[in-house]
Each structure stands twice: as C-alpha cells, then as structure tokens.
Amino acid sequence: MDLEIQPVTEFKQRIEDESKLVFGKQFTDRMFVMQYDTGKGWHSARIQPYAPFTLDPAAMVLHYSQEIFEGLKAFRRPGGEIALFRPADNVKRFNLSARRMCMPEVDEQFFLDSLLELIRLEADWVPHSAGTSLYIRPTMIATEPMLGVRPADQYLCYIILSPVGAYYKGGIAPVKIWISDHYVRATEGGTGEAKTGGNYAASLYAAREAALKGYDQVLWLDAKEKRYVEEVGSMNMFFYYDGKLVTSPLKGTVLDGITRRSVIRLAKEFGIEIEERALTVDEVLEGAENGRLQEAFGAGTAVVISPVSDFCYKERCVRLGDGKPGELTMRLFNTLTGIQYGQQPDPYGWVTLV
Ligand code: COI
C-alpha cells in the first residue's frame, strides 16, 4: 500500500512555554489515517492535516465500543535527534488487541513505517525540556453504521500526536492509591489484557470515588476473590517486597505493559529477583506497616515510573516509609528515562532513532 502525504496549509499555535504542557490536551498539525472495508482490506493510507472525522451516528464504535488504542512516546535527545522507545512492541500489541476485539490486524511493518514518517514530518513538535515528550496514540474504531451486535465491516485506523508533560500533575511526586473493595476492572476470560476503551470507561466510577476521598488512582483487585492486587488502569504495579520485585502475572486481566517488561529486564540487570505473582492486599497493607514492603511504584508509557506513597483499603490507610520515592524506584526511573532520552547507552536495542 502507498502512503499519500497531503499538504498542510494551516499550522496550529504551539505552547511555547514547555513547562505549561499537560498530558494529552494539545495535538500536532498532522495525523495518519487509513480505512478498512471487508473484502477490500486496508486502503487510502495517508498523512493528512489533523482534523475532526465525520461519523455516522450509527457507527458501531459509538454503540458497542469496538475500539482499540496504543500509547508510545518520542523523546528528544541531547544532540537534537528523536528516539522512539520499543515501537515495534506497541504495534504487535495493537494487533493482539485487534484480534481480541474482532478487528482487522494491520501490516506491522507498514504501520511502523507510517508512524516513523509521521514523526519525521512532525519532528518540530517533539518538545525539548526535561521530562517532556511527544505522546503517540494509534487508534482503531469500527465505523460501519449498523445497530446489530457483530464485528463491523468498516474501520478507521489513525495515529495522533500530542506534546506532553508529566501524566500526573506532580510529575515524579508520589501518588496516593485507593484499593477498591467493591468495583472490579477485569475478570479472567474478559478483555482486561486488550487495550480497548471499554476497560478504561469501566474504571471511571471508582476513580471518581477515589478522587473524592483524595486519592490519585485506583488499584484493582482480582474479580474472583477480591484478594489479590492486579493493576492500576493506567499502569502496572510493582512492589519491592522482602528484597524481591513483585508484580502481577499476566493471565488475561493485566495489561502486558511495555514499561513493565522494561522494568523487569532492568531490575534483573540490577541483580534483583523478580517474582511474577499475585500479592494479596493484606501483604501490601501489613508489609507497609511492618517494613517488608519497602517500595511500590506503577509503570506505564504515560506515567513512566510513578512512586506510590500511600495505600488505602476500606478504612485502613498506610504510608510507605517516609512517603518519598524509594531508592530502587528512582534508580529504575533514572535508568529507563536515561535510555529513552539518550543520556545513557541502550544495551537492549530498545531505542529506534527517527
Ligand atoms: C499509556 O501509558 O500510554 C496508556 O495508554 C495509559 C493511558 C490510558 C493514559
């Protein structure tokens, strides 16, 4: 398939002061778009001016949420070059999500090449200040107008770009986590592992309750026993417990995070034992109280590494140590961002220069 590059005639006003960048509010001048029709396959691939879509009110995505997305970042390096972090992993996971949601897969090489071309054209939008990046959001939606419940026959796949600052307002500042004893995010056999909008919509109600109580995020327990900690919708969780780094196993309810994979690899290099097992909520609470739980942090593309200072479950609220980011958390954050921003070598081949 050819990639058409359309001209841009109107350019957007940029936020010049990069310290004012927030997460996901501003978008660049161009976007990648392609369409799919059953029998014809993917077609009409183009990089065009960023613009709203016209969608039929019966478009299936609007009724049955047949939608998937990805999140990755482009980083500005000290010499001015631009680097992507493990982009092929995101494209692979996009296709895994597509399969789970009965959507057509994309040609991985073509999609990756188109993404790189889009970043090249939008290179000026990659911010320069520490902690900033260009967030990349590949998305696919079902556009066929039809109210029957079945996989659609028409889709739109697109990539939009957003220059971003830190995901949480406080940057690397520790977050407070509410552990929900009632609501659940994902259940075995469900769609928890897929990056599909419905998983995130399902998390909003509990997130709002947590926010009202003064907490930043919700930590989800397993749906069956409501006993084991799983993930925080926007990040995988890691617990530095008894000198080992513990994280939930991948069994269909937890996202197979690319930052999660990178953290596991780095921690192994640091000589730290990894345990992929389900930690109980009691282990987290008691561990914080008796010191067995030394550190806890979330990991995800948007947040990178996000230290946790407090957990609250029912009426029991605990603080981890002095509430400040732990040593291992900071070492992982510094190494990961060092590789991403080109301040450290990349012995793992994670970086793709644009
Ligand atoms: C990401 O980390 O890129 C995500 O997709 C999380 C998001 C929902 C902000």
Coordinates of C-alpha atoms and ligand atoms in Angstrom, one line a residue:
M1 CA 0.0 0.0 0.0
D2 CA 1.2 3.5 -0.8
L3 CA 1.3 6.3 1.8
E4 CA -0.1 9.6 0.5
I5 CA 1.3 12.7 2.1
Q6 CA -1.2 15.5 1.9
P7 CA -0.1 19.2 2.4
V8 CA -0.8 21.2 5.5
T9 CA -1.9 24.8 4.9
E10 CA -2.9 25.9 8.3
F11 CA -0.5 25.4 11.2
K12 CA -1.5 25.4 14.8
Q13 CA -0.5 27.8 17.6
R14 CA 2.0 25.9 19.8
I15 CA 2.5 26.1 23.5
E16 CA 5.9 27.9 23.5
D17 CA 6.5 27.5 27.3
E18 CA 7.1 23.8 27.6
S19 CA 6.6 23.9 31.4
K20 CA 2.9 24.5 30.6
L21 CA 2.5 21.2 28.7
V22 CA -0.1 18.9 30.3
F23 CA -0.9 15.4 29.3
G24 CA -2.9 14.9 26.1
K25 CA -4.6 18.3 25.6
Q26 CA -2.7 19.6 22.5
F27 CA -2.3 17.9 19.2
T28 CA 0.0 18.4 16.2
D29 CA -0.7 19.5 12.7
R30 CA -0.9 16.2 11.0
M31 CA -2.3 12.7 11.6
F32 CA -2.0 9.3 9.9
V33 CA -5.3 7.7 8.7
M34 CA -6.2 4.6 6.8
Q35 CA -9.6 2.8 6.2
Y36 CA -10.7 -0.8 6.1
D37 CA -13.6 -2.4 4.3
T38 CA -14.3 -6.2 4.4
G39 CA -13.3 -7.7 1.0
K40 CA -11.0 -4.8 0.2
G41 CA -8.7 -4.7 3.2
W42 CA -6.8 -1.6 4.4
H43 CA -6.7 1.2 1.9
S44 CA -6.4 5.0 1.5
A45 CA -3.4 5.3 3.8
R46 CA -2.5 9.0 4.2
I47 CA -0.8 11.6 6.4
Q48 CA -3.3 14.5 6.3
P49 CA -3.9 17.6 8.3
Y50 CA -5.2 16.9 11.8
A51 CA -9.0 17.3 11.6
P52 CA -12.2 16.0 13.1
F53 CA -13.9 13.0 11.5
T54 CA -17.4 12.8 10.2
L55 CA -19.0 9.7 11.7
D56 CA -22.4 8.2 11.1
P57 CA -24.4 8.4 14.4
A58 CA -24.9 4.6 13.9
A59 CA -21.2 4.0 13.7
M60 CA -20.7 0.8 15.7
V61 CA -17.9 2.2 17.9
L62 CA -20.4 4.6 19.3
H63 CA -22.8 1.8 20.4
Y64 CA -20.7 -1.3 21.2
S65 CA -17.2 0.2 21.8
Q66 CA -15.3 -1.8 19.2
E67 CA -12.2 0.3 19.7
I68 CA -8.5 -0.3 20.5
F69 CA -5.6 2.0 21.1
E70 CA -1.9 2.2 21.9
G71 CA 0.4 4.6 23.7
L72 CA 4.1 5.3 23.0
K73 CA 6.4 8.2 23.1
A74 CA 9.1 10.0 21.0
F75 CA 11.9 11.6 23.0
R76 CA 14.2 14.5 22.1
R77 CA 17.9 13.5 22.7
P78 CA 20.8 15.8 23.7
G79 CA 22.0 16.1 20.1
G80 CA 18.5 17.0 18.9
E81 CA 17.7 13.6 17.4
I82 CA 14.4 11.9 18.1
A83 CA 14.1 8.4 19.5
L84 CA 11.1 6.1 19.9
F85 CA 11.0 3.5 22.7
R86 CA 10.3 -0.1 21.6
P87 CA 7.8 1.0 18.9
A88 CA 7.6 -2.5 17.3
D89 CA 6.3 -3.9 20.6
N90 CA 3.4 -1.4 20.6
V91 CA 2.5 -2.3 17.0
K92 CA 2.5 -6.0 17.9
R93 CA 0.3 -5.4 21.0
F94 CA -2.0 -3.2 18.8
N95 CA -2.6 -6.3 16.7
L96 CA -3.2 -8.5 19.7
S97 CA -5.8 -6.1 20.9
A98 CA -7.3 -6.1 17.4
R99 CA -7.6 -9.8 17.4
R100 CA -9.3 -9.9 20.8
M101 CA -11.8 -7.2 19.7
C102 CA -12.5 -9.0 16.4
M103 CA -11.0 -6.1 14.4
P104 CA -8.7 -6.3 11.4
E105 CA -5.0 -6.5 12.1
V106 CA -2.6 -4.0 10.5
D107 CA 0.6 -4.8 8.5
E108 CA 3.1 -4.2 11.2
Q109 CA 5.9 -3.0 9.0
F110 CA 3.7 -0.6 7.0
F111 CA 2.2 0.7 10.2
L112 CA 5.6 1.3 11.9
D113 CA 7.0 2.9 8.7
S114 CA 3.9 5.2 8.5
L115 CA 4.3 6.1 12.2
L116 CA 8.0 7.0 11.7
E117 CA 7.1 9.1 8.6
L118 CA 4.5 11.0 10.7
I119 CA 7.1 11.7 13.4
R120 CA 9.6 12.9 10.8
L121 CA 7.1 15.3 9.4
E122 CA 6.1 16.5 12.9
A123 CA 9.6 16.5 14.3
D124 CA 9.4 20.2 15.4
W125 CA 6.6 19.2 17.8
V126 CA 8.8 17.0 19.9
P127 CA 9.5 19.1 22.9
H128 CA 13.0 19.8 24.3
S129 CA 12.6 20.2 28.1
A130 CA 13.4 17.5 30.7
G131 CA 10.5 15.2 31.3
T132 CA 8.6 16.2 28.1
S133 CA 8.0 14.0 25.1
L134 CA 5.6 13.5 22.1
Y135 CA 2.9 11.1 23.1
I136 CA 1.8 8.9 20.1
R137 CA -1.7 7.5 20.2
P138 CA -2.5 4.8 17.5
T139 CA -6.2 4.1 17.5
M140 CA -8.7 1.9 15.6
I141 CA -12.5 2.3 15.6
A142 CA -15.5 0.5 14.0
T143 CA -17.2 2.9 11.6
E144 CA -19.8 0.8 9.9
P145 CA -23.3 2.3 10.5
M146 CA -25.2 -0.7 11.9
L147 CA -27.0 -1.5 15.1
G148 CA -26.7 -5.3 15.1
V149 CA -24.2 -6.7 17.5
R150 CA -21.4 -8.3 15.4
P151 CA -17.9 -7.3 14.3
A152 CA -18.1 -4.3 11.9
D153 CA -17.2 -4.4 8.3
Q154 CA -15.6 -1.0 8.2
Y155 CA -12.9 0.6 10.3
L156 CA -10.8 3.7 10.6
C157 CA -7.3 3.4 11.9
Y158 CA -5.4 6.6 12.8
I159 CA -2.4 8.0 14.7
I160 CA -2.5 11.3 16.5
L161 CA 0.4 13.0 18.3
S162 CA 0.4 15.2 21.5
P163 CA 3.3 17.0 23.0
V164 CA 3.2 16.2 26.7
G165 CA 4.5 17.0 30.1
A166 CA 4.1 14.7 33.1
Y167 CA 1.0 12.5 33.3
Y168 CA 0.3 13.3 36.9
K169 CA 0.3 17.0 37.9
G170 CA 3.0 16.3 40.5
G171 CA 5.5 14.8 38.0
I172 CA 7.6 12.2 39.7
A173 CA 5.9 13.1 43.0
P174 CA 4.5 10.1 44.8
V175 CA 0.8 9.2 44.2
K176 CA -1.8 8.0 46.7
I177 CA -3.6 4.8 45.8
W178 CA -7.1 3.7 46.7
I179 CA -7.7 -0.1 46.7
S180 CA -11.2 -0.8 45.6
D181 CA -13.0 -3.5 47.7
H182 CA -16.1 -3.3 45.5
Y183 CA -15.6 -2.4 41.9
V184 CA -13.6 -4.6 39.5
R185 CA -11.8 -3.7 36.3
A186 CA -11.2 -7.1 34.6
T187 CA -12.0 -10.7 35.0
E188 CA -10.3 -13.8 33.7
G189 CA -11.6 -14.5 30.2
G190 CA -12.6 -10.8 29.8
T191 CA -10.9 -8.1 27.9
G192 CA -8.6 -6.8 30.6
E193 CA -5.5 -7.6 28.6
A194 CA -6.6 -5.8 25.5
K195 CA -6.0 -2.0 25.2
T196 CA -9.6 -1.2 24.5
G197 CA -11.5 1.9 25.6
G198 CA -14.2 0.0 27.5
N199 CA -11.7 -1.1 30.1
Y200 CA -11.0 2.5 30.8
A201 CA -14.6 3.6 30.8
A202 CA -15.4 0.8 33.3
S203 CA -12.7 2.3 35.7
L204 CA -14.1 5.8 35.8
Y205 CA -16.7 5.4 38.5
A206 CA -14.3 4.0 41.1
A207 CA -11.7 6.5 40.1
R208 CA -14.1 9.3 40.8
E209 CA -14.9 7.9 44.2
A210 CA -11.2 7.6 44.9
A211 CA -10.6 11.2 43.8
L212 CA -13.4 12.4 46.1
K213 CA -11.5 10.7 49.0
G214 CA -8.3 12.5 48.0
Y215 CA -6.6 9.6 46.1
D216 CA -5.0 9.8 42.7
Q217 CA -5.7 6.3 41.3
V218 CA -7.5 3.0 42.0
L219 CA -5.6 -0.2 42.5
W220 CA -7.8 -3.1 41.2
L221 CA -8.2 -6.4 43.0
D222 CA -8.8 -9.7 41.2
A223 CA -12.5 -10.1 40.4
K224 CA -12.9 -13.6 41.8
E225 CA -11.7 -13.4 45.3
K226 CA -11.1 -9.6 45.6
R227 CA -7.9 -10.5 47.4
Y228 CA -5.0 -10.1 45.0
V229 CA -3.7 -6.8 43.7
E230 CA -3.7 -6.5 39.9
E231 CA -3.1 -3.2 38.3
V232 CA -3.9 0.5 38.3
G233 CA -5.7 1.0 34.9
S234 CA -3.0 3.4 33.6
M235 CA 0.0 1.5 34.9
N236 CA 1.2 -2.0 36.0
M237 CA 2.1 -2.2 39.7
F238 CA 5.5 -3.3 41.2
F239 CA 6.1 -4.0 44.9
Y240 CA 9.6 -4.2 46.4
Y241 CA 8.8 -6.8 49.0
D242 CA 11.2 -8.8 51.1
G243 CA 14.0 -7.6 48.8
K244 CA 12.3 -9.0 45.6
L245 CA 10.4 -7.1 43.0
V246 CA 6.9 -8.5 42.8
T247 CA 4.4 -7.8 40.0
S248 CA 1.1 -9.4 39.0
P249 CA 1.5 -12.3 36.5
L250 CA -0.1 -11.9 33.0
K251 CA -3.1 -14.1 33.0
G252 CA -5.5 -12.1 30.9
T253 CA -6.6 -9.4 33.4
V254 CA -3.5 -7.3 33.4
L255 CA -2.0 -5.3 30.5
D256 CA 1.2 -6.8 29.2
G257 CA 2.9 -3.4 29.6
I258 CA 6.0 -2.5 27.6
T259 CA 7.3 -0.4 30.5
R260 CA 6.5 -3.4 32.7
R261 CA 8.7 -5.6 30.5
S262 CA 11.5 -3.0 30.6
V263 CA 11.4 -2.7 34.4
I264 CA 11.6 -6.5 34.8
R265 CA 14.6 -6.5 32.5
L266 CA 16.4 -3.6 34.2
A267 CA 15.7 -5.0 37.7
K268 CA 17.2 -8.3 36.6
E269 CA 20.3 -6.5 35.4
F270 CA 20.5 -4.8 38.8
G271 CA 20.6 -8.3 40.3
I272 CA 17.1 -8.1 41.9
E273 CA 15.0 -11.2 41.9
I274 CA 11.6 -10.8 40.1
E275 CA 8.5 -12.6 41.3
E276 CA 5.6 -12.6 38.9
R277 CA 2.9 -13.5 41.5
A278 CA -0.2 -12.1 42.8
L279 CA 0.4 -10.2 46.1
T280 CA -2.5 -10.1 48.5
V281 CA -4.0 -6.9 49.7
D282 CA -3.0 -7.9 53.2
E283 CA 0.6 -8.4 52.2
V284 CA 0.6 -4.8 50.9
L285 CA -1.0 -3.3 54.0
E286 CA 0.9 -5.3 56.5
G287 CA 4.1 -5.0 54.5
A288 CA 3.8 -1.2 54.6
E289 CA 3.3 -1.4 58.4
N290 CA 6.0 -3.9 59.2
G291 CA 8.5 -2.7 56.7
R292 CA 8.5 -5.8 54.5
L293 CA 7.1 -3.7 51.7
Q294 CA 9.9 -1.3 51.1
E295 CA 8.8 0.5 47.9
A296 CA 5.9 0.4 45.5
F297 CA 5.5 2.1 42.1
G298 CA 3.5 2.0 38.9
A299 CA 5.0 1.6 35.5
G300 CA 3.4 2.6 32.1
T301 CA 4.2 4.6 29.0
A302 CA 2.3 7.7 30.0
V303 CA 3.5 7.7 33.7
V304 CA 6.9 6.1 33.1
I305 CA 7.6 5.2 36.8
S306 CA 5.2 6.6 39.4
P307 CA 6.2 6.1 43.0
V308 CA 3.4 5.3 45.5
S309 CA 3.4 6.9 49.0
D310 CA 0.0 5.7 50.4
F311 CA -2.5 2.9 50.0
C312 CA -6.0 2.9 51.5
Y313 CA -8.3 -0.1 51.6
K314 CA -11.7 0.1 53.3
E315 CA -10.8 2.1 56.5
R316 CA -7.2 1.0 56.6
C317 CA -4.7 3.6 55.3
V318 CA -1.0 3.1 55.3
R319 CA 2.0 5.1 54.3
L320 CA 5.1 3.6 52.8
G321 CA 8.2 4.6 54.8
D322 CA 8.5 8.3 54.8
G323 CA 6.3 8.7 51.7
K324 CA 9.2 9.7 49.5
P325 CA 10.2 7.8 46.3
G326 CA 12.4 4.8 47.2
E327 CA 16.0 4.1 46.0
L328 CA 15.1 1.3 43.7
T329 CA 12.2 3.3 42.2
M330 CA 14.4 6.2 41.5
R331 CA 17.2 4.0 40.0
L332 CA 14.7 2.4 37.7
F333 CA 13.2 5.7 36.7
N334 CA 16.7 7.3 36.1
T335 CA 17.9 4.3 34.0
L336 CA 14.7 4.0 32.0
T337 CA 14.5 7.7 31.2
G338 CA 18.3 7.8 30.7
I339 CA 17.9 5.3 27.9
Q340 CA 14.8 6.9 26.4
Y341 CA 16.4 10.4 26.4
G342 CA 19.8 9.2 25.2
Q343 CA 21.6 10.2 28.3
Q344 CA 22.6 6.5 28.8
P345 CA 23.6 3.8 26.4
D346 CA 20.9 1.4 25.3
P347 CA 22.4 -2.1 25.5
Y348 CA 19.0 -3.7 24.9
G349 CA 18.2 -2.3 21.5
W350 CA 15.1 -0.6 22.8
V351 CA 15.6 2.7 21.0
T352 CA 14.7 3.4 17.3
L353 CA 16.1 6.7 16.0
V354 CA 13.7 8.5 13.7
Ligands
COI1 C1 -0.2 4.7 28.3 O1 0.5 4.6 29.3 O2 0.2 5.0 27.2 C2 -1.6 4.4 28.4 O3 -2.2 4.0 27.5 C3 -2.3 4.8 29.7 C4 -3.3 5.8 29.3 C5 -4.7 5.3 29.5 C6 -3.0 7.2 29.6

